[in-house]
CSV table of C-alpha atoms in Angstrom, one decimal:
chain,number,residue,atom,x,y,z
A,1,MET,CA,9.8,27.6,0.5
A,2,SER,CA,6.2,27.0,1.6
A,3,VAL,CA,4.7,23.7,0.8
A,4,LEU,CA,1.2,25.1,0.7
A,5,PRO,CA,1.1,25.8,-3.1
A,6,VAL,CA,2.3,22.3,-3.8
A,7,ALA,CA,-0.3,20.9,-1.4
A,8,HIS,CA,-3.1,22.9,-3.2
A,9,SER,CA,-1.9,21.6,-6.5
A,10,ALA,CA,-1.9,18.0,-5.3
A,11,LEU,CA,-5.3,18.3,-3.9
A,12,SER,CA,-6.7,19.7,-7.1
A,13,GLU,CA,-4.9,17.4,-9.5
A,14,GLY,CA,-5.3,14.3,-7.4
A,15,TRP,CA,-8.8,14.6,-6.1
A,16,SER,CA,-10.4,17.6,-7.9
A,17,ILE,CA,-11.0,19.3,-4.6
A,18,ALA,CA,-10.6,23.1,-4.1
A,19,GLY,CA,-10.5,24.5,-0.6
A,20,ARG,CA,-8.6,26.2,2.2
A,21,LEU,CA,-5.6,24.3,3.7
A,22,ALA,CA,-4.1,24.8,7.1
A,23,PRO,CA,-1.2,23.0,8.8
A,24,LEU,CA,-2.5,20.3,11.2
A,25,GLY,CA,-1.0,18.6,14.2
A,26,ALA,CA,2.6,18.6,15.5
A,27,GLY,CA,3.9,15.4,13.8
A,28,LEU,CA,7.6,15.1,13.4
A,29,ILE,CA,7.6,13.2,10.0
A,30,ASN,CA,5.0,13.9,7.3
A,31,ASP,CA,3.5,17.2,6.1
A,32,THR,CA,-0.2,17.3,7.2
A,33,PHE,CA,-2.9,19.7,6.3
A,34,ALA,CA,-6.6,20.2,7.3
A,35,VAL,CA,-8.7,20.6,4.2
A,36,TYR,CA,-11.7,22.9,4.5
A,37,GLU,CA,-13.8,22.2,1.4
A,38,GLY,CA,-16.6,24.3,-0.1
A,39,ALA,CA,-19.0,25.7,2.6
A,40,ASP,CA,-16.6,24.4,5.3
A,41,THR,CA,-14.2,27.2,4.5
A,42,GLN,CA,-16.6,29.7,6.2
A,43,GLY,CA,-16.3,30.2,10.0
A,44,PRO,CA,-13.5,29.4,12.4
A,45,ASP,CA,-15.4,26.7,14.2
A,46,LYS,CA,-16.1,24.6,11.1
A,47,PRO,CA,-14.2,21.3,11.3
A,48,PRO,CA,-12.1,20.2,8.3
A,49,ARG,CA,-13.6,17.8,5.8
A,50,TRP,CA,-10.4,16.0,4.9
A,51,VAL,CA,-6.8,15.6,6.0
A,52,LEU,CA,-4.1,15.8,3.3
A,53,GLN,CA,-0.7,14.3,3.9
A,54,ARG,CA,2.6,14.3,2.0
A,55,ILE,CA,4.8,11.3,2.9
A,56,ASN,CA,8.3,12.2,4.0
A,57,GLN,CA,10.5,10.3,1.6
A,58,ASP,CA,13.6,11.0,3.6
A,59,VAL,CA,12.1,8.7,6.3
A,60,PHE,CA,10.1,6.4,4.0
A,61,ALA,CA,12.3,5.8,1.0
A,62,ASP,CA,9.6,3.7,-0.8
A,63,PRO,CA,6.3,5.5,-0.3
A,64,VAL,CA,4.5,3.4,-2.9
A,65,THR,CA,5.2,0.2,-0.9
A,66,LEU,CA,4.2,2.1,2.2
A,67,MET,CA,0.9,3.0,0.6
A,68,ASP,CA,0.3,-0.6,-0.4
A,69,ASN,CA,0.7,-1.5,3.2
A,70,VAL,CA,-1.6,1.2,4.4
A,71,SER,CA,-4.3,0.4,1.8
A,72,ARG,CA,-4.3,-3.3,2.7
A,73,ALA,CA,-4.6,-2.4,6.4
A,74,VAL,CA,-7.4,0.1,5.8
A,75,ARG,CA,-9.5,-2.3,3.7
A,76,HIS,CA,-9.0,-5.1,6.1
A,77,LEU,CA,-9.9,-3.0,9.1
A,78,ALA,CA,-12.9,-1.5,7.4
A,79,ALA,CA,-14.3,-5.0,7.2
A,80,ARG,CA,-13.2,-6.3,10.5
A,81,ALA,CA,-13.6,-3.2,12.7
A,82,PRO,CA,-15.6,-0.4,11.0
A,83,SER,CA,-14.6,3.1,12.1
A,84,LEU,CA,-11.5,1.9,13.9
A,85,VAL,CA,-9.4,3.8,11.3
A,86,PRO,CA,-10.3,6.8,9.0
A,87,GLU,CA,-11.5,6.3,5.5
A,88,LEU,CA,-8.8,6.7,2.8
A,89,ARG,CA,-10.3,8.6,-0.1
A,90,ALA,CA,-9.5,7.4,-3.6
A,91,THR,CA,-8.0,9.8,-6.2
A,92,ARG,CA,-10.0,10.8,-9.3
A,93,ASP,CA,-8.3,7.9,-11.1
A,94,ALA,CA,-9.3,5.4,-8.3
A,95,ARG,CA,-5.9,5.1,-6.6
A,96,ASP,CA,-5.2,5.3,-2.9
A,97,TYR,CA,-2.5,8.0,-3.4
A,98,PHE,CA,-1.4,10.7,-5.8
A,99,MET,CA,2.1,11.2,-7.1
A,100,ASP,CA,2.8,14.8,-8.1
A,101,PRO,CA,5.2,15.8,-10.9
A,102,GLY,CA,8.0,16.0,-8.3
A,103,ASP,CA,7.4,12.4,-7.3
A,104,SER,CA,6.1,13.3,-3.9
A,105,VAL,CA,3.3,11.0,-2.7
A,106,TRP,CA,0.1,12.4,-1.2
A,107,ARG,CA,-2.9,10.8,0.3
A,108,LEU,CA,-6.3,12.1,1.6
A,109,TRP,CA,-8.0,10.9,4.7
A,110,ALA,CA,-11.5,11.6,5.9
A,111,HIS,CA,-11.3,13.9,8.9
A,112,VAL,CA,-12.6,12.2,12.1
A,113,SER,CA,-14.4,14.5,14.6
A,114,GLY,CA,-13.2,14.4,18.1
A,115,GLU,CA,-10.2,15.5,20.2
A,116,ILE,CA,-6.6,14.6,19.9
A,117,ALA,CA,-5.1,14.3,23.3
A,118,THR,CA,-2.1,16.6,23.7
A,119,GLU,CA,-1.8,16.7,27.5
A,120,ALA,CA,-1.6,14.1,30.3
A,121,LEU,CA,-4.4,11.5,30.1
A,122,SER,CA,-7.0,10.9,32.7
A,123,GLU,CA,-7.1,7.3,34.0
A,124,ALA,CA,-10.3,6.7,32.0
A,125,ARG,CA,-8.8,7.9,28.8
A,126,ALA,CA,-5.6,5.9,29.5
A,127,ARG,CA,-7.6,2.7,29.9
A,128,SER,CA,-9.6,3.4,26.7
A,129,ALA,CA,-6.4,4.3,24.7
A,130,ALA,CA,-4.8,1.0,25.7
A,131,ALA,CA,-8.0,-1.0,24.9
A,132,ILE,CA,-8.3,0.5,21.4
A,133,PHE,CA,-4.7,-0.2,20.4
A,134,ALA,CA,-5.2,-3.8,21.7
A,135,ARG,CA,-8.3,-4.0,19.5
A,136,PHE,CA,-6.3,-2.8,16.6
A,137,GLN,CA,-3.7,-5.6,17.0
A,138,SER,CA,-6.5,-8.2,17.4
A,139,ALA,CA,-8.3,-6.9,14.3
A,140,MET,CA,-5.1,-7.0,12.2
A,141,ALA,CA,-4.1,-10.5,13.4
A,142,ASP,CA,-5.9,-12.3,10.5
A,143,LEU,CA,-4.8,-10.0,7.7
A,144,PRO,CA,-4.8,-12.3,4.6
A,145,GLY,CA,-2.1,-12.6,2.0
A,146,GLU,CA,1.6,-12.0,2.2
A,147,ARG,CA,3.1,-10.2,5.2
A,148,LEU,CA,3.2,-6.4,5.0
A,149,ALA,CA,6.5,-5.1,3.7
A,150,GLU,CA,9.0,-3.6,6.2
A,151,VAL,CA,9.1,0.1,5.2
A,152,ILE,CA,11.8,1.0,7.8
A,153,PRO,CA,14.4,-1.8,8.1
A,154,GLY,CA,15.0,-2.6,11.8
A,155,PHE,CA,12.2,-0.4,13.0
A,156,MET,CA,11.6,-0.6,16.8
A,157,ARG,CA,14.5,-3.0,17.2
A,158,LEU,CA,16.8,-1.7,19.9
A,159,PRO,CA,19.8,-3.9,18.9
A,160,ASP,CA,19.9,-2.2,15.4
A,161,TYR,CA,19.6,1.3,16.9
A,162,LEU,CA,22.4,0.6,19.4
A,163,GLN,CA,24.7,-0.7,16.6
A,164,ALA,CA,23.9,2.5,14.5
A,165,LEU,CA,24.8,4.7,17.5
A,166,ASP,CA,28.0,2.7,18.1
A,167,ARG,CA,29.1,3.0,14.5
A,168,LEU,CA,28.5,6.7,14.5
A,169,LEU,CA,30.5,7.2,17.6
A,170,GLU,CA,33.4,5.3,16.1
A,171,ARG,CA,33.7,7.9,13.3
A,172,ALA,CA,33.3,11.0,15.4
A,173,ARG,CA,32.7,11.4,19.1
A,174,SER,CA,31.0,14.6,20.3
A,175,THR,CA,32.5,16.8,23.0
A,176,GLU,CA,29.1,18.0,24.2
A,177,PRO,CA,28.7,17.2,27.9
A,178,GLU,CA,25.0,16.4,27.4
A,179,VAL,CA,26.0,13.7,24.8
A,180,SER,CA,28.3,12.1,27.4
A,181,GLN,CA,25.4,12.3,29.9
A,182,ALA,CA,23.1,10.5,27.5
A,183,LEU,CA,25.6,7.8,26.8
A,184,GLN,CA,26.1,7.2,30.5
A,185,GLN,CA,22.3,6.9,30.9
A,186,ILE,CA,22.0,4.4,28.0
A,187,TYR,CA,24.7,2.0,29.3
A,188,PRO,CA,22.7,0.5,32.2
A,189,HIS,CA,19.8,-0.3,29.9
A,190,ARG,CA,21.8,-1.9,27.0
A,191,TRP,CA,20.7,-5.4,28.2
A,192,LEU,CA,17.2,-4.6,27.0
A,193,ALA,CA,18.4,-5.2,23.5
A,194,LYS,CA,18.0,-9.0,24.2
A,195,GLU,CA,14.4,-8.6,25.2
A,196,LEU,CA,11.1,-8.5,23.2
A,197,GLN,CA,12.8,-9.5,19.9
A,198,VAL,CA,10.4,-12.3,18.7
A,199,ALA,CA,7.7,-11.0,16.4
A,200,THR,CA,4.2,-12.1,17.5
A,201,GLY,CA,1.9,-10.4,15.0
A,202,TYR,CA,0.9,-7.1,13.4
A,203,ILE,CA,1.3,-4.0,15.5
A,204,HIS,CA,0.5,-0.3,15.0
A,205,GLY,CA,4.1,0.7,15.4
A,206,ASP,CA,3.5,4.3,16.6
A,207,CYS,CA,1.3,4.1,19.6
A,208,LYS,CA,1.5,7.6,20.8
A,209,VAL,CA,-1.6,9.1,22.5
A,210,ASN,CA,-1.7,11.8,19.8
A,211,ASN,CA,-2.4,9.1,17.2
A,212,LEU,CA,-5.9,8.6,18.8
A,213,VAL,CA,-9.1,10.5,18.4
A,214,PHE,CA,-11.2,10.8,21.6
A,215,ARG,CA,-14.8,11.6,22.2
A,216,GLY,CA,-15.2,12.3,25.8
A,217,ASP,CA,-13.2,9.6,27.7
A,218,GLU,CA,-13.5,7.1,24.8
A,219,ALA,CA,-10.8,6.6,22.2
A,220,CYS,CA,-12.8,6.1,19.0
A,221,CYS,CA,-10.3,6.0,16.1
A,222,VAL,CA,-6.7,5.1,15.5
A,223,LEU,CA,-4.6,7.3,13.2
A,224,ASP,CA,-1.3,7.0,11.3
A,225,LEU,CA,-0.8,3.6,9.8
A,226,ASP,CA,2.6,4.2,8.2
A,227,THR,CA,4.4,1.9,10.5
A,228,VAL,CA,1.9,-1.0,10.7
A,229,MET,CA,4.2,-4.0,10.7
A,230,TYR,CA,5.0,-7.4,12.0
A,231,GLY,CA,6.5,-7.1,15.5
A,232,HIS,CA,6.2,-7.9,19.2
A,233,TRP,CA,2.8,-6.9,20.6
A,234,ALA,CA,4.4,-5.3,23.7
A,235,TRP,CA,6.2,-2.6,21.5
A,236,ASP,CA,2.8,-1.0,21.0
A,237,PHE,CA,1.9,-1.1,24.7
A,238,GLY,CA,5.3,0.2,25.6
A,239,ASP,CA,5.1,3.2,23.3
A,240,LEU,CA,1.6,4.0,24.6
A,241,VAL,CA,2.8,4.0,28.2
A,242,ARG,CA,6.0,5.9,27.4
A,243,SER,CA,4.0,8.7,25.6
A,244,GLY,CA,0.9,8.8,27.8
A,245,ALA,CA,1.6,7.6,31.3
A,246,ASN,CA,3.0,10.9,32.6
A,247,ALA,CA,1.7,13.5,35.0
A,248,ARG,CA,3.4,16.9,35.4
A,249,GLY,CA,6.5,15.5,33.6
A,250,ARG,CA,6.8,12.4,35.8
A,251,PHE,CA,6.0,8.8,35.2
A,252,SER,CA,2.6,7.9,36.6
A,253,PRO,CA,2.1,4.4,38.0
A,254,ALA,CA,-1.6,5.0,38.2
A,255,LEU,CA,-1.8,5.7,34.4
A,256,PHE,CA,0.4,2.6,33.8
A,257,GLU,CA,-2.1,0.6,35.8
A,258,ALA,CA,-5.1,1.9,33.8
A,259,MET,CA,-3.3,1.2,30.6
A,260,ALA,CA,-2.4,-2.4,31.6
A,261,GLN,CA,-6.1,-3.0,32.5
A,262,GLY,CA,-7.3,-1.6,29.2
A,263,PHE,CA,-4.8,-3.5,27.1
A,264,ALA,CA,-5.5,-6.8,28.9
A,265,ALA,CA,-9.2,-6.3,28.4
A,266,GLY,CA,-9.0,-5.3,24.7
A,267,SER,CA,-6.5,-7.9,23.5
A,268,SER,CA,-7.3,-11.3,22.2
A,269,LEU,CA,-3.6,-12.2,22.1
A,270,SER,CA,-1.3,-13.8,24.7
A,271,VAL,CA,-0.4,-10.9,27.0
A,272,ASP,CA,2.0,-11.5,29.9
A,273,ALA,CA,2.8,-9.3,32.9
A,274,ALA,CA,6.6,-9.4,32.4
A,275,SER,CA,6.3,-7.9,29.0
A,276,LEU,CA,3.8,-5.2,30.1
A,277,VAL,CA,6.4,-4.1,32.7
A,278,LEU,CA,9.5,-4.2,30.5
A,279,ALA,CA,8.1,-2.8,27.2
A,280,PRO,CA,7.7,0.9,28.3
A,281,ARG,CA,11.3,1.0,29.4
A,282,TYR,CA,12.4,-0.8,26.2
A,283,VAL,CA,10.7,1.8,24.0
A,284,ALA,CA,11.9,4.8,26.1
A,285,VAL,CA,15.5,3.6,25.8
A,286,MET,CA,15.1,2.9,22.1
A,287,LEU,CA,13.8,6.4,21.5
A,288,GLY,CA,16.5,7.9,23.6
A,289,VAL,CA,19.1,6.1,21.4
A,290,ARG,CA,17.3,7.2,18.2
A,291,PHE,CA,17.1,10.9,19.3
A,292,LEU,CA,20.7,10.9,20.3
A,293,THR,CA,21.8,9.2,17.1
A,294,ASP,CA,19.8,11.7,15.0
A,295,HIS,CA,21.4,14.6,16.9
A,296,LEU,CA,24.9,13.3,16.2
A,297,ALA,CA,24.0,12.8,12.6
A,298,GLY,CA,22.7,16.3,12.1
A,299,ASP,CA,19.0,16.0,12.8
A,300,VAL,CA,18.1,14.2,9.5
A,301,TYR,CA,15.2,12.1,10.8
A,302,PHE,CA,13.2,13.9,13.4
A,303,ARG,CA,12.2,17.5,12.8
A,304,VAL,CA,13.6,20.1,15.1
A,305,SER,CA,13.0,23.8,15.6
A,306,ARG,CA,16.5,24.4,17.0
A,307,ARG,CA,19.8,22.6,17.2
A,308,GLY,CA,20.0,20.5,20.3
A,309,GLU,CA,16.3,19.6,20.5
A,310,ASN,CA,16.8,16.0,19.6
A,311,LEU,CA,19.5,15.8,22.3
A,312,GLN,CA,17.1,17.2,24.9
A,313,ARG,CA,14.4,14.6,23.7
A,314,SER,CA,17.0,11.9,24.2
A,315,LEU,CA,17.8,12.9,27.8
A,316,GLU,CA,14.0,13.1,28.6
A,317,GLN,CA,13.4,9.6,27.3
A,318,LEU,CA,16.4,8.2,29.2
A,319,ALA,CA,15.4,9.9,32.4
A,320,LEU,CA,11.9,8.3,32.0
A,321,ALA,CA,13.5,4.9,31.5
A,322,THR,CA,15.5,5.3,34.7
A,323,GLU,CA,12.4,6.3,36.6
A,324,MET,CA,10.5,3.2,35.2
A,325,ALA,CA,13.3,0.9,36.3
A,326,SER,CA,13.0,2.2,39.9
A,327,LEU,CA,9.3,1.3,39.9
A,328,GLU,CA,9.6,-2.1,38.3
A,329,ASP,CA,8.3,-4.1,41.3
A,330,ARG,CA,5.3,-1.9,41.8
A,331,MET,CA,4.5,-2.1,38.0
A,332,GLY,CA,4.8,-5.8,38.2
A,333,GLN,CA,2.2,-6.1,40.9
A,334,MET,CA,-0.2,-3.9,38.8
A,335,ALA,CA,0.4,-5.9,35.6
A,336,ASP,CA,-0.3,-9.2,37.5
A,337,ALA,CA,-3.6,-7.7,38.8
A,338,ALA,CA,-4.6,-6.4,35.4
A,339,LEU,CA,-4.3,-9.9,33.9
A,340,ARG,CA,-6.3,-11.7,36.6
């Protein structure tokens, strides 16, 4: 059943807005729509005015708590670093989200003009992407009040994901040869579960390049605050490198170097070279484990267009981790130079 009629109803009832909706982006979690309001509905080149999202409650079991986190982060960043994140538009009853009759939670963001990077980054963009995520962490460092709630228990923690995989394999072991291949690739990296486990401050938690808006070579806005949380600073850097330091399907040391330079320049935190080198592999293995677990569980977390897609994603991430391991010494030299 199409979600579009429900989205139109939420937009009208929550914000008193009528307009054309169109699916937006290629996210694997939430339902996201571009909102073309009033005169903006005319003409194919008109940018949307707003971005409407429905929170995936299979992933985020407590969307109200999630929105409390998001609202606090947005208000803090609006004061500390204006325009670093989009505006969150209040509903007609002055709330930051709308709950429809089916208990789905919706929110409305101002659309930010610019380009979402969907292909390999240039070195200039890679440097700017790392710098803006480092700025995000620095701006969040003095968030007042109680610590933000953990909306996904154990999120980003490789030990927890390995335990979940092991428990699943105890109940039912797959006979698929690709699953055996993935398990063999995970084994040499299991020691990473002992690394980067001490939380250092607030992080973005989903530092993919497609969560940034670019204007030219400059990253100007950070998107998707659902997983803002307390964690290790290097998890963000690792996810950025994992998602963006690739060229023609291979890991790019040159893009890693640019990201290390950008992150070191943009951060006010204590950044060390060893963590810069280790974090990309840590995140790649973590995601490889998560994709494999989701495949074995029946694709309940990450959206797929066909059976086996999460298994393929797992193999890709694990191959990337193996390639990073072979380049560790070279990456170390680059990280040292970036911090000088």
